[in-house]
Amino acid sequence: MKNQATVRGIARVSLVFSFAMLLFVISLTAVKADTQVGGPIISDTTWTFANSPYIVVESIDVWEGVTLTIEPGVTVKFDSEKKLQVNGELIAQGAAGSLITFTSNQIDPAPDDWGNIEFTSTAITTTMDAEGNYVSGSILQYCVVEYGGYEESSAIVAHSHLIDHCTVRNNDSRGIHAPGTETAPSRITNNTVSNNDSYYIVGGGIYAQYCTISGNSVSNNNNSGGSGSGIYAQYCTISGNSVSNNSGGSGSGIYAESCTISGNSVSGNSSTSEYSGGGGIYAEDSTVSDNTVSGNSSTGFYGGGGIYAEDSTVSDNTVSGNSSTSEYSGGGGIYTNRSTVSGNTISGNSADKGGGIYAVRRSSTILTNTITTNNVSGVYAQGAGAYLSNSDFRYNTVVGNNGPEGSTVGGVEIVGISQVHYNNLYGNTPHDVTVEYSSDISGTHNYWGTVVNVDILDQVYDWYDDSNQGKFLYVPYLQEPSPDAPFPPPTGLTVDFQGNQAILSWNGLPSFTTGWGYKTYYDTDSALPPFAGTGLNEGNSPIDVGDQTTYTFTGLDPIQDYYFAVTAYDNMGRESWYTNVVWKQGGYWVYLPAVLKP
C-alpha cells in the first residue's frame, strides 16, 4: 500500500510538473519578440501589433510612392540619433484605447534620445472631405511622440498633413512644425503638446503656417526667449485651444501674424526676454476675439501682459489678472498700437503704466470696453485704467481703477492728443482723468457719476492743478451714464464676517433714474464665474436684492470657503459684470480683483 501511494504521489507530481512546463512554454510563445527595422522602405509595408514593439536601429526612409502603415497599439522605439523620414506616405492611425507610440529605446528615456518624424515636401498630403473628416493620405492620429529632438528643430515636421488626437511631449525641440499652403492647409487638432524644450527658435509647442489649429492643449513648453512659446502661427485659424504656462519671448502663449484667434483660453504664460511683449497673445495684422486671457505676464520692453496688438482688431475678450512689469512700457491687460480694441472686459490687470490698456506710439481706436479694478504702482505709475496717446477713446466704462495714494494718476491718463467722449468715468483713485500733455484735450459728453461742476473738476488733474499741462475740456457732460457704453458694475464690495453670517456692503451706482437693482452671488468652489452656490439660508445664487446696497447671508459653514460678488441691473434688463470678489478662507477674508460674467 505504501509503495502504491508513493507511486501515485510521484505520478501526481509529474503531472503537475508537466502542466507547469506546458504553461511555461505557452507563455514563452505569447511573449512578442522585438522587431528590428531600419534603412529604406521601398515597397508598401505594414507594421503590425503582433510584431510590436519595433526597434529602429538605423534611420528609416520611406521612399516616394511607398506607404508605411502602422496598426493601432504598435510601439516604435528609436535607438540614439535615429529618425523616421517620410517621402511617400505614412498612415499611423491609432485609436482612443490603442495608441501608437513613438519613443526612446533607452532604459531611462529622456529628451534628445532620438531624432524626429519628418514628412518631406514630397510626402503624400492629407485629403479631407467637406465636413473635415479624414479621407486619405498621410496622417498621425491617436499617437504619442516623446523623448525626441536630437539635432532637430521639431519632433514632428508635417507638410499639409493632419495631426489629430496625438500627445507630443518631453522633446528637446519644438513639438510640431506644420507648414501648410493656402490651397493645402495643415490641420493640428485635439492634440496635447506639452513639456517640449527648444532653444531660441520660434514656436516652442507648435509652429504653423496656413493651418487650422483647434481643440489642442498646449502647456509648459519653453523656447528660451524665442517667440510663440506655446503657438507661433502665420496665416492660421487658431480656435478653441487651451494654452497655458508656456514661457519664453514675445507671445509666450500665442504669437500670431495674419491670423484669426478666437475662443481660446490663454492663461499663466510668461514673456521673459528683454525685448519681448505679449505674455498671453502677441497679434500682428490679426483678429483676436472671444478669448479668455488671464494670469499672463510680460517683463519685456514691449509690455502687454495679456495681449500685445499691432495693426489688429481685438474684440469681445475677457482680459483679467495679467501683468506687465517693464518700467519702459506698460499695458497690464492690453498694449495696443494702430489697433481697434472694442467690447472687451479688462479687469484686475496691473502695470507701471496703463494697468488696463496702454495705447501709445501710433493711433488706436478704443470703444465700448469695460475697464475696471486695474492697478498701477511704482515710481512710473500712470493710467490705472488706460494710458492714451493719439487715440480715439469712446463709449467705454472706466470704473474702480486704482493708482498709488498721493500720486496724480488717473483712471484715464492722457499723454498725447486724444479724443475722449461718451465714456463713464468715475470711482477711480486718485483721479478719473489726468492730463500729462501741454495741449488741451477734447473730453466732452462723458458721465462723471455726478452733475456738480465743481465735483467733476475735482476728479480731473489738468491745467487747473498744474499750469504746464493742458485743460481737459469736459463741458458739456452727460447727466446720466452713457447709453452706448457697457453697463457699469458696482464698486467697493466689502464683507463683514460675523459667526455664520456674511454681511455684504457695496457702493450704489450713481444715477438719478429708477429701476436700478443689484444681484448678490456666492459660490464655494472658485473665485471665477459662474457663481452658482447653493445651501445658504437665503436661497441659491444669485439673489435679487432690489435697490438696497447691503445684504446678509446666513448659514455659512465655518470651515467652508465662500466667494461673494455683486452685479447691477437696470429697468431694461441689462446686467453688469461682477464687482471685486471677496473670499473667505479658513476664517480670513481675501479681496480679489473683479471678475466678469461669461
Coordinates of C-alpha atoms in Angstrom, one line a residue:
M1 CA 0.0 0.0 0.0
K2 CA 2.8 2.4 0.9
N3 CA 4.6 1.7 -2.4
Q4 CA 1.3 2.3 -4.3
A5 CA 0.8 5.6 -2.5
T6 CA 4.3 6.6 -3.3
V7 CA 3.8 5.8 -7.0
R8 CA 0.5 7.7 -7.1
G9 CA 2.3 10.8 -5.4
I10 CA 5.1 10.6 -7.9
A11 CA 2.7 10.4 -10.8
R12 CA 0.7 13.4 -9.3
V13 CA 3.9 15.5 -9.0
S14 CA 4.9 14.6 -12.5
L15 CA 1.6 15.6 -13.9
V16 CA 1.7 19.0 -12.1
F17 CA 5.3 19.5 -13.3
S18 CA 4.3 18.6 -16.9
F19 CA 1.3 21.0 -16.7
A20 CA 3.5 23.8 -15.4
M21 CA 6.1 23.2 -18.1
L22 CA 3.3 23.4 -20.7
L23 CA 2.1 26.7 -19.3
F24 CA 5.7 28.0 -19.3
V25 CA 6.1 27.0 -23.0
I26 CA 2.8 28.6 -23.9
S27 CA 3.7 31.8 -22.0
L28 CA 7.0 31.9 -23.9
T29 CA 5.2 31.7 -27.2
A30 CA 2.9 34.6 -26.1
V31 CA 5.9 36.9 -25.5
K32 CA 6.4 39.1 -28.5
A33 CA 10.0 39.4 -29.7
D34 CA 11.3 42.8 -30.7
T35 CA 11.2 43.5 -34.5
Q36 CA 14.3 45.4 -35.6
V37 CA 13.9 47.8 -38.5
G38 CA 16.0 50.4 -40.3
G39 CA 17.1 51.8 -43.7
P40 CA 14.9 52.4 -46.8
I41 CA 11.4 51.1 -47.1
I42 CA 10.9 50.6 -50.9
S43 CA 7.6 48.8 -51.0
D44 CA 4.3 49.1 -49.2
T45 CA 4.8 47.9 -45.6
T46 CA 2.6 47.3 -42.6
W47 CA 3.9 47.3 -39.0
T48 CA 1.5 45.0 -37.1
F49 CA 0.5 44.9 -33.5
A50 CA 1.5 41.2 -33.4
N51 CA 5.2 42.1 -34.2
S52 CA 5.4 45.2 -31.9
P53 CA 7.5 46.7 -30.5
Y54 CA 9.6 47.8 -33.5
I55 CA 13.1 48.9 -32.7
V56 CA 14.6 51.4 -35.1
V57 CA 18.3 50.5 -35.2
E58 CA 19.0 52.7 -38.3
S59 CA 17.1 55.7 -39.5
I60 CA 14.2 54.9 -41.7
D61 CA 13.5 56.4 -45.1
V62 CA 10.0 55.8 -46.7
W63 CA 10.5 56.2 -50.4
E64 CA 8.3 58.3 -52.7
G65 CA 5.3 56.3 -53.9
V66 CA 5.5 53.9 -50.9
T67 CA 3.1 53.6 -48.0
L68 CA 4.1 52.7 -44.4
T69 CA 1.0 51.7 -42.4
I70 CA 1.3 51.3 -38.6
E71 CA -1.5 49.5 -36.8
P72 CA -3.2 50.7 -33.6
G73 CA -1.3 49.8 -30.4
V74 CA 2.1 49.5 -32.0
T75 CA 5.1 50.9 -30.2
V76 CA 8.1 52.1 -32.2
K77 CA 11.3 52.6 -30.2
F78 CA 14.2 54.5 -31.7
D79 CA 17.9 53.9 -30.9
S80 CA 20.0 57.0 -30.2
E81 CA 20.1 59.6 -33.0
K82 CA 17.7 57.7 -35.3
K83 CA 14.7 59.1 -37.1
L84 CA 11.8 58.4 -39.4
Q85 CA 11.7 60.3 -42.7
V86 CA 8.6 60.0 -44.9
N87 CA 9.0 60.9 -48.6
G88 CA 5.9 58.8 -49.5
E89 CA 3.0 58.1 -47.2
L90 CA 2.7 57.3 -43.5
I91 CA -0.6 56.2 -42.2
A92 CA -0.3 56.0 -38.4
Q93 CA -3.9 55.9 -37.3
G94 CA -4.3 54.6 -33.7
A95 CA -7.5 54.6 -31.7
A96 CA -8.6 56.2 -28.4
G97 CA -7.8 53.0 -26.4
S98 CA -5.0 51.8 -28.6
L99 CA -2.4 54.5 -29.2
I100 CA 0.6 54.3 -31.5
T101 CA 3.7 55.3 -29.6
F102 CA 7.0 56.7 -31.0
T103 CA 9.5 56.8 -28.2
S104 CA 13.1 56.2 -27.0
N105 CA 14.7 52.8 -26.8
Q106 CA 16.7 53.8 -23.7
I107 CA 16.2 52.1 -20.3
D108 CA 15.8 55.6 -18.8
P109 CA 14.3 57.7 -21.6
A110 CA 15.0 61.4 -21.7
P111 CA 14.5 64.3 -24.2
D112 CA 17.1 64.2 -27.1
D113 CA 17.3 60.4 -27.2
W114 CA 16.3 60.1 -30.9
G115 CA 15.6 62.4 -33.9
N116 CA 12.1 63.0 -35.1
I117 CA 9.3 62.1 -37.6
E118 CA 9.7 64.2 -40.7
F119 CA 7.4 64.4 -43.6
T120 CA 9.3 65.9 -46.5
S121 CA 7.8 68.1 -49.2
T122 CA 7.2 65.1 -51.4
A123 CA 5.1 63.2 -48.7
I124 CA 1.5 62.5 -49.7
T125 CA -0.6 65.2 -48.1
T126 CA -3.9 64.6 -46.3
T127 CA -7.2 64.7 -48.1
M128 CA -10.3 65.7 -46.1
D129 CA -14.0 65.7 -47.0
A130 CA -16.3 68.8 -46.8
E131 CA -17.1 68.1 -43.2
G132 CA -13.4 67.9 -42.2
N133 CA -13.2 64.1 -41.9
Y134 CA -10.1 62.2 -43.0
V135 CA -10.3 60.6 -46.4
S136 CA -6.8 59.6 -47.5
G137 CA -3.1 60.5 -47.4
S138 CA -0.6 60.7 -44.6
I139 CA -1.9 61.0 -41.1
L140 CA -0.8 60.9 -37.4
Q141 CA -3.9 60.2 -35.3
Y142 CA -4.0 58.9 -31.7
C143 CA -0.2 58.7 -31.5
V144 CA 2.3 59.6 -28.8
V145 CA 5.6 61.2 -29.8
E146 CA 8.1 61.6 -26.9
Y147 CA 11.8 62.0 -26.0
G148 CA 12.9 63.0 -29.4
G149 CA 14.6 66.1 -30.8
Y150 CA 18.2 65.0 -31.3
E151 CA 19.7 67.7 -33.6
E152 CA 16.2 68.5 -34.8
S153 CA 14.2 71.7 -34.5
S154 CA 10.9 69.8 -34.2
A155 CA 9.7 66.4 -33.0
I156 CA 7.2 66.3 -35.9
V157 CA 7.6 68.1 -39.2
A158 CA 4.4 67.8 -41.3
H159 CA 3.6 69.5 -44.6
S160 CA -0.2 69.9 -45.2
H161 CA -1.0 66.9 -43.1
L162 CA -3.5 66.0 -40.3
I163 CA -2.1 65.6 -36.8
D164 CA -5.1 64.7 -34.6
H165 CA -5.6 63.5 -31.0
C166 CA -1.8 63.0 -30.5
T167 CA 0.3 63.6 -27.5
V168 CA 3.6 65.3 -28.2
R169 CA 5.7 65.7 -25.1
N170 CA 9.1 65.8 -23.5
N171 CA 11.1 66.5 -26.6
D172 CA 14.3 68.5 -26.8
S173 CA 12.8 70.6 -29.6
R174 CA 9.6 72.3 -30.5
G175 CA 6.7 69.9 -30.6
I176 CA 5.1 70.3 -34.1
H177 CA 6.1 72.2 -37.2
A178 CA 3.3 72.2 -39.7
P179 CA 4.0 74.3 -42.8
G180 CA 0.8 74.1 -45.0
T181 CA -0.1 76.1 -48.0
E182 CA -3.0 78.4 -48.9
T183 CA -4.5 75.7 -51.1
A184 CA -3.5 72.7 -48.9
P185 CA -3.6 73.8 -45.2
S186 CA -2.2 71.8 -42.4
R187 CA -4.5 70.7 -39.6
I188 CA -3.4 70.4 -35.9
T189 CA -6.5 69.3 -33.9
N190 CA -7.3 67.9 -30.5
N191 CA -3.7 67.3 -29.5
T192 CA -1.8 67.6 -26.2
V193 CA 1.5 69.4 -26.7
S194 CA 3.5 69.8 -23.5
N195 CA 6.9 70.0 -21.9
N196 CA 8.9 70.5 -25.1
D197 CA 12.0 72.5 -24.7
S198 CA 13.7 74.3 -27.5
Y199 CA 16.4 76.9 -27.7
Y200 CA 15.7 80.3 -29.2
I201 CA 13.5 79.1 -32.0
V202 CA 10.0 80.3 -32.7
G203 CA 7.1 78.1 -31.7
G204 CA 8.0 76.1 -28.7
G205 CA 4.9 73.9 -28.8
I206 CA 3.5 74.5 -32.3
Y207 CA 4.9 76.4 -35.3
A208 CA 2.5 76.6 -38.3
Q209 CA 1.7 78.4 -41.5
Y210 CA -1.6 78.1 -43.3
C211 CA -3.1 75.8 -40.7
T212 CA -6.2 75.1 -38.7
I213 CA -5.1 74.9 -35.0
S214 CA -8.1 73.9 -32.9
G215 CA -9.0 72.0 -29.8
N216 CA -5.4 71.5 -28.6
S217 CA -4.0 71.7 -25.1
V218 CA -0.6 73.4 -25.3
S219 CA 1.2 73.8 -22.0
N220 CA 4.6 74.0 -20.2
N221 CA 6.6 74.5 -23.4
N222 CA 9.8 76.6 -23.3
N223 CA 11.8 78.1 -26.1
S224 CA 14.3 80.1 -24.1
G225 CA 13.3 83.6 -25.4
G226 CA 12.0 82.6 -28.9
S227 CA 8.6 84.0 -29.8
G228 CA 5.4 81.9 -29.5
S229 CA 6.5 79.5 -26.7
G230 CA 3.1 77.8 -26.9
I231 CA 2.0 78.6 -30.6
Y232 CA 3.7 80.5 -33.3
A233 CA 1.3 80.9 -36.3
Q234 CA 1.2 82.7 -39.6
Y235 CA -2.0 82.8 -41.8
C236 CA -3.7 80.4 -39.5
T237 CA -7.1 79.9 -37.7
I238 CA -6.5 79.4 -34.0
S239 CA -9.6 78.4 -32.1
G240 CA -10.8 76.5 -29.1
N241 CA -7.3 75.8 -27.7
S242 CA -6.1 75.8 -24.1
V243 CA -2.7 77.5 -24.0
S244 CA -1.2 77.7 -20.5
N245 CA 2.1 78.0 -18.6
N246 CA 4.4 78.4 -21.6
S247 CA 7.5 80.6 -21.2
G248 CA 9.9 82.4 -23.5
G249 CA 9.8 85.5 -25.7
S250 CA 7.0 87.6 -27.3
G251 CA 3.6 86.0 -27.4
S252 CA 4.5 83.3 -24.9
G253 CA 1.0 81.8 -25.2
I254 CA 0.3 82.6 -28.9
Y255 CA 2.3 84.6 -31.4
A256 CA 0.2 85.3 -34.5
E257 CA 0.8 87.1 -37.8
S258 CA -2.2 87.5 -40.1
C259 CA -4.3 85.0 -38.1
T260 CA -7.8 84.7 -36.7
I261 CA -7.6 83.9 -32.9
S262 CA -10.9 83.1 -31.3
G263 CA -12.4 81.1 -28.4
N264 CA -9.1 80.2 -26.8
S265 CA -8.2 80.0 -23.1
V266 CA -4.8 81.6 -22.7
S267 CA -3.5 81.6 -19.1
G268 CA -0.4 81.6 -17.0
N269 CA 2.1 82.2 -19.8
S270 CA 5.1 84.4 -19.2
S271 CA 7.1 86.5 -21.7
T272 CA 10.5 87.0 -20.0
S273 CA 13.1 88.0 -22.6
E274 CA 14.4 91.6 -22.7
Y275 CA 12.7 92.8 -25.9
S276 CA 9.6 90.8 -25.7
G277 CA 5.9 91.6 -25.3
G278 CA 2.5 90.0 -25.1
G279 CA 2.7 87.5 -22.3
G280 CA -0.6 85.9 -23.4
I281 CA -1.1 86.8 -27.1
Y282 CA 1.1 88.8 -29.5
A283 CA -1.1 89.7 -32.5
E284 CA 0.1 91.4 -35.7
D285 CA -2.3 92.1 -38.5
S286 CA -4.7 89.7 -36.8
T287 CA -8.2 89.4 -35.4
V288 CA -8.4 88.4 -31.7
S289 CA -11.9 87.8 -30.4
D290 CA -13.9 85.9 -27.7
N291 CA -10.8 84.6 -25.9
T292 CA -10.3 84.4 -22.1
V293 CA -6.8 85.8 -21.4
S294 CA -5.9 85.6 -17.7
G295 CA -2.9 85.4 -15.4
N296 CA -0.2 86.0 -18.1
S297 CA 2.8 88.3 -17.6
S298 CA 5.4 90.2 -19.6
T299 CA 8.7 91.6 -18.2
G300 CA 10.0 92.7 -21.6
F301 CA 10.4 96.1 -23.3
Y302 CA 7.2 96.0 -25.3
G303 CA 4.7 95.2 -22.4
G304 CA 1.2 93.8 -22.9
G305 CA 0.8 91.3 -20.1
G306 CA -2.3 89.9 -21.6
I307 CA -2.4 91.0 -25.2
Y308 CA 0.0 92.9 -27.5
A309 CA -1.8 94.1 -30.6
E310 CA -0.3 95.8 -33.6
D311 CA -2.5 96.6 -36.7
S312 CA -5.1 94.2 -35.3
T313 CA -8.7 94.0 -34.1
V314 CA -9.2 93.0 -30.5
S315 CA -12.8 92.4 -29.6
D316 CA -15.1 90.8 -27.0
N317 CA -12.3 89.2 -25.0
T318 CA -12.1 88.8 -21.2
V319 CA -8.7 90.0 -20.2
S320 CA -8.1 89.7 -16.4
G321 CA -5.3 89.3 -13.9
N322 CA -2.4 89.9 -16.3
S323 CA 0.7 92.0 -15.5
S324 CA 3.4 93.9 -17.3
T325 CA 6.4 94.8 -15.2
S326 CA 8.6 96.7 -17.7
E327 CA 9.4 100.2 -16.5
Y328 CA 9.7 101.3 -20.1
S329 CA 6.3 100.2 -21.4
G330 CA 3.0 99.0 -19.9
G331 CA -0.4 97.6 -20.6
G332 CA -1.1 95.0 -17.9
G333 CA -4.1 93.9 -19.8
I334 CA -3.6 95.2 -23.4
Y335 CA -0.9 97.0 -25.3
T336 CA -2.3 98.5 -28.5
N337 CA -0.6 100.0 -31.5
R338 CA -2.6 101.1 -34.5
S339 CA -5.3 98.7 -33.5
T340 CA -9.1 98.7 -32.7
V341 CA -9.9 97.5 -29.2
S342 CA -13.6 97.0 -28.7
G343 CA -16.1 95.2 -26.5
N344 CA -13.6 93.7 -24.1
T345 CA -13.8 93.3 -20.4
I346 CA -10.4 94.3 -18.9
S347 CA -10.3 93.7 -15.2
G348 CA -7.8 93.2 -12.4
N349 CA -4.6 93.8 -14.5
S350 CA -1.5 95.6 -13.3
A351 CA 1.4 97.5 -14.7
D352 CA 3.6 100.6 -14.1
K353 CA 1.8 102.4 -17.0
G354 CA -1.7 101.6 -18.3
G355 CA -2.9 99.0 -15.9
G356 CA -5.8 98.0 -18.2
I357 CA -4.8 99.5 -21.6
Y358 CA -1.6 101.1 -22.9
A359 CA -2.3 102.9 -26.2
V360 CA 0.7 104.8 -27.5
R361 CA 3.2 105.1 -30.4
R362 CA 0.5 105.3 -33.1
S363 CA -3.2 105.8 -33.2
S364 CA -5.6 103.2 -31.8
T365 CA -9.4 103.2 -31.6
I366 CA -10.7 102.1 -28.2
L367 CA -14.5 101.5 -28.0
T368 CA -17.2 100.0 -25.7
N369 CA -14.8 98.3 -23.3
T370 CA -15.4 97.7 -19.6
I371 CA -12.2 98.8 -17.8
T372 CA -12.4 98.1 -14.1
T373 CA -10.3 97.3 -11.0
N374 CA -7.0 97.6 -12.8
N375 CA -3.9 98.9 -10.9
V376 CA -0.7 100.8 -11.4
S377 CA 2.2 101.1 -9.0
G378 CA 5.8 102.2 -8.7
V379 CA 7.6 105.5 -9.4
Y380 CA 6.4 105.5 -13.1
A381 CA 2.7 104.8 -12.2
Q382 CA 0.4 106.3 -14.8
G383 CA -3.0 105.5 -16.2
A384 CA -4.6 103.0 -13.8
G385 CA -7.4 102.1 -16.3
A386 CA -5.9 103.4 -19.6
Y387 CA -2.8 105.3 -20.8
L388 CA -3.6 107.1 -24.0
S389 CA -1.6 108.9 -26.8
N390 CA -3.1 109.8 -30.1
S391 CA -6.1 107.6 -29.6
D392 CA -9.9 107.7 -30.0
F393 CA -11.4 106.7 -26.7
R394 CA -15.2 106.5 -26.8
Y395 CA -18.2 104.6 -25.2
N396 CA -16.0 102.9 -22.5
T397 CA -16.9 102.3 -18.9
V398 CA -13.8 103.2 -16.7
V399 CA -14.7 102.5 -13.1
G400 CA -12.9 101.5 -9.9
N401 CA -9.3 101.6 -11.2
N402 CA -6.5 102.4 -8.7
G403 CA -3.2 104.2 -8.5
P404 CA -0.8 105.0 -5.6
E405 CA -2.2 107.3 -3.0
G406 CA -0.8 110.8 -3.3
S407 CA 0.0 110.5 -7.0
T408 CA -1.6 112.3 -9.9
V409 CA -2.7 109.0 -11.6
G410 CA -6.0 108.9 -13.4
G411 CA -8.4 106.2 -14.4
V412 CA -7.5 107.6 -17.8
E413 CA -4.1 109.3 -18.3
I414 CA -3.6 111.3 -21.5
V415 CA 0.0 111.8 -22.7
G416 CA -0.8 112.8 -26.3
I417 CA -3.6 114.3 -28.4
S418 CA -6.7 112.0 -27.9
Q419 CA -10.4 112.2 -28.3
V420 CA -12.3 111.2 -25.1
H421 CA -16.1 111.1 -25.4
Y422 CA -19.2 109.3 -24.3
N423 CA -17.5 107.3 -21.6
N424 CA -18.5 106.5 -18.0
L425 CA -15.6 107.9 -15.8
Y426 CA -16.0 107.7 -12.1
G427 CA -14.8 105.9 -8.9
N428 CA -11.2 105.8 -9.9
T429 CA -8.4 106.8 -7.5
P430 CA -6.9 109.3 -7.1
H431 CA -8.4 110.9 -10.2
D432 CA -10.7 109.8 -13.0
V433 CA -8.7 111.7 -15.7
T434 CA -5.1 113.1 -15.7
V435 CA -3.7 115.2 -18.5
E436 CA 0.1 114.9 -18.9
Y437 CA 0.2 116.9 -22.2
S438 CA 0.7 120.5 -23.0
S439 CA -2.3 120.9 -25.3
D440 CA -5.9 120.9 -24.3
I441 CA -7.8 117.6 -24.7
S442 CA -11.4 117.3 -26.1
G443 CA -13.4 115.4 -23.4
T444 CA -17.0 116.3 -23.8
H445 CA -20.1 114.2 -23.3
N446 CA -18.7 111.9 -20.6
Y447 CA -20.5 110.8 -17.5
W448 CA -18.8 111.5 -14.2
G449 CA -21.2 110.0 -11.6
T450 CA -22.2 113.5 -10.6
V451 CA -23.7 116.6 -12.2
V452 CA -22.0 119.1 -10.0
N453 CA -19.4 121.0 -12.0
V454 CA -17.0 121.6 -9.1
D455 CA -17.1 117.9 -8.2
I456 CA -16.2 117.0 -11.8
L457 CA -13.4 119.5 -11.8
D458 CA -12.1 117.8 -8.6
Q459 CA -12.0 114.4 -10.4
V460 CA -9.7 115.8 -13.1
Y461 CA -6.0 116.6 -12.9
D462 CA -5.1 119.1 -15.6
W463 CA -4.2 122.8 -16.1
Y464 CA -6.2 123.8 -13.0
D465 CA -3.7 121.8 -10.9
D466 CA -0.6 122.2 -13.0
S467 CA -0.3 125.1 -15.4
N468 CA 2.3 123.2 -17.5
Q469 CA -0.5 120.8 -18.7
G470 CA -3.4 121.4 -21.0
K471 CA -7.0 121.5 -19.9
F472 CA -9.5 118.6 -20.2
L473 CA -12.4 120.2 -21.9
Y474 CA -15.3 118.3 -20.3
V475 CA -18.2 120.6 -20.8
P476 CA -20.9 119.7 -21.9
Y477 CA -21.1 116.5 -19.9
L478 CA -23.7 113.7 -19.6
Q479 CA -26.3 113.8 -16.9
E480 CA -26.7 110.0 -16.9
P481 CA -24.5 107.1 -17.8
S482 CA -23.6 106.8 -21.4
P483 CA -26.3 104.5 -23.0
D484 CA -23.8 103.2 -25.6
A485 CA -21.1 102.3 -23.0
P486 CA -21.1 99.0 -21.2
F487 CA -23.4 98.9 -18.2
P488 CA -21.2 99.8 -15.1
P489 CA -20.5 97.4 -12.3
P490 CA -20.9 98.3 -8.7
T491 CA -17.7 99.1 -6.8
G492 CA -16.3 98.7 -3.3
L493 CA -17.7 95.4 -2.2
T494 CA -16.8 94.6 1.4
V495 CA -17.9 91.8 3.7
D496 CA -18.2 91.7 7.5
F497 CA -18.0 88.1 8.7
Q498 CA -19.8 87.5 12.0
G499 CA -20.3 83.9 13.1
N500 CA -22.2 82.1 10.4
Q501 CA -23.2 85.4 8.7
A502 CA -21.7 87.3 5.8
I503 CA -22.8 91.0 5.7
L504 CA -22.2 92.4 2.2
S505 CA -21.9 96.2 1.5
W506 CA -21.1 98.0 -1.8
N507 CA -21.3 101.4 -3.4
G508 CA -24.6 102.1 -5.1
L509 CA -24.4 103.2 -8.8
P510 CA -24.6 106.9 -9.2
S511 CA -27.8 107.5 -11.1
F512 CA -31.0 109.5 -11.0
T513 CA -33.2 107.1 -12.8
T514 CA -35.5 104.5 -11.3
G515 CA -35.3 100.7 -11.8
W516 CA -31.8 100.1 -10.7
G517 CA -31.1 97.0 -8.7
Y518 CA -28.5 94.5 -7.6
K519 CA -27.9 90.8 -7.6
T520 CA -25.7 89.0 -5.0
Y521 CA -23.8 86.0 -6.0
Y522 CA -21.9 83.3 -4.0
D523 CA -20.1 80.0 -4.6
T524 CA -17.9 77.6 -2.7
D525 CA -15.6 76.2 -5.5
S526 CA -13.9 79.1 -7.3
A527 CA -13.3 82.8 -7.4
L528 CA -14.3 82.7 -11.1
P529 CA -17.7 82.7 -12.7
P530 CA -20.2 81.1 -12.8
F531 CA -21.1 81.7 -9.1
A532 CA -23.7 79.0 -8.7
G533 CA -23.6 78.5 -5.0
T534 CA -26.3 76.6 -3.1
G535 CA -27.2 75.8 0.5
L536 CA -27.3 79.2 2.3
N537 CA -30.5 80.1 4.1
E538 CA -31.4 82.9 1.7
G539 CA -31.5 80.5 -1.3
N540 CA -29.4 79.6 -4.3
S541 CA -27.2 82.1 -6.1
P542 CA -28.0 84.7 -7.5
I543 CA -30.4 86.6 -5.2
D544 CA -32.1 89.8 -6.5
V545 CA -31.9 92.3 -3.6
G546 CA -33.6 95.2 -5.3
D547 CA -32.1 98.7 -4.8
Q548 CA -30.5 98.1 -1.4
T549 CA -26.7 98.2 -1.1
T550 CA -26.3 95.8 1.8
Y551 CA -27.3 92.2 2.2
T552 CA -26.7 89.4 4.8
F553 CA -26.2 85.8 4.0
T554 CA -26.7 83.3 6.9
G555 CA -26.0 79.6 7.5
L556 CA -22.3 79.7 6.5
D557 CA -20.3 76.6 7.3
P558 CA -17.3 77.9 9.4
I559 CA -14.8 75.5 7.7
Q560 CA -16.1 76.1 4.1
D561 CA -14.6 78.5 1.5
Y562 CA -17.1 81.1 0.2
Y563 CA -16.8 83.6 -2.7
F564 CA -19.1 86.7 -2.9
A565 CA -19.7 89.2 -5.8
V566 CA -22.4 91.6 -6.8
T567 CA -23.8 92.8 -10.1
A568 CA -26.1 95.7 -11.1
Y569 CA -29.1 95.7 -13.5
D570 CA -31.4 98.3 -14.9
N571 CA -35.0 98.6 -15.9
M572 CA -34.2 97.4 -19.4
G573 CA -32.9 94.1 -18.2
R574 CA -29.2 94.8 -18.7
E575 CA -26.8 93.3 -16.1
S576 CA -23.3 94.5 -15.4
W577 CA -20.2 92.5 -14.8
Y578 CA -19.2 91.4 -11.3
T579 CA -17.6 93.6 -8.6
N580 CA -14.4 92.6 -7.0
V581 CA -14.7 89.2 -5.3
V582 CA -14.5 88.7 -1.6
W583 CA -13.2 85.3 -0.5
K584 CA -13.5 83.7 2.9
Q585 CA -10.9 81.0 3.6
G586 CA -10.3 79.5 6.9
G587 CA -11.9 82.4 8.7
Y588 CA -10.0 85.1 6.7
W589 CA -11.3 87.5 4.1
V590 CA -9.4 88.0 0.9
Y591 CA -10.2 90.8 -1.6
L592 CA -9.6 89.7 -5.2
P593 CA -9.7 91.7 -8.4
A594 CA -13.0 91.9 -10.2
V595 CA -14.1 89.0 -12.4
L596 CA -16.5 89.1 -15.2
K597 CA -19.7 87.5 -16.3
P598 CA -19.0 84.9 -19.0

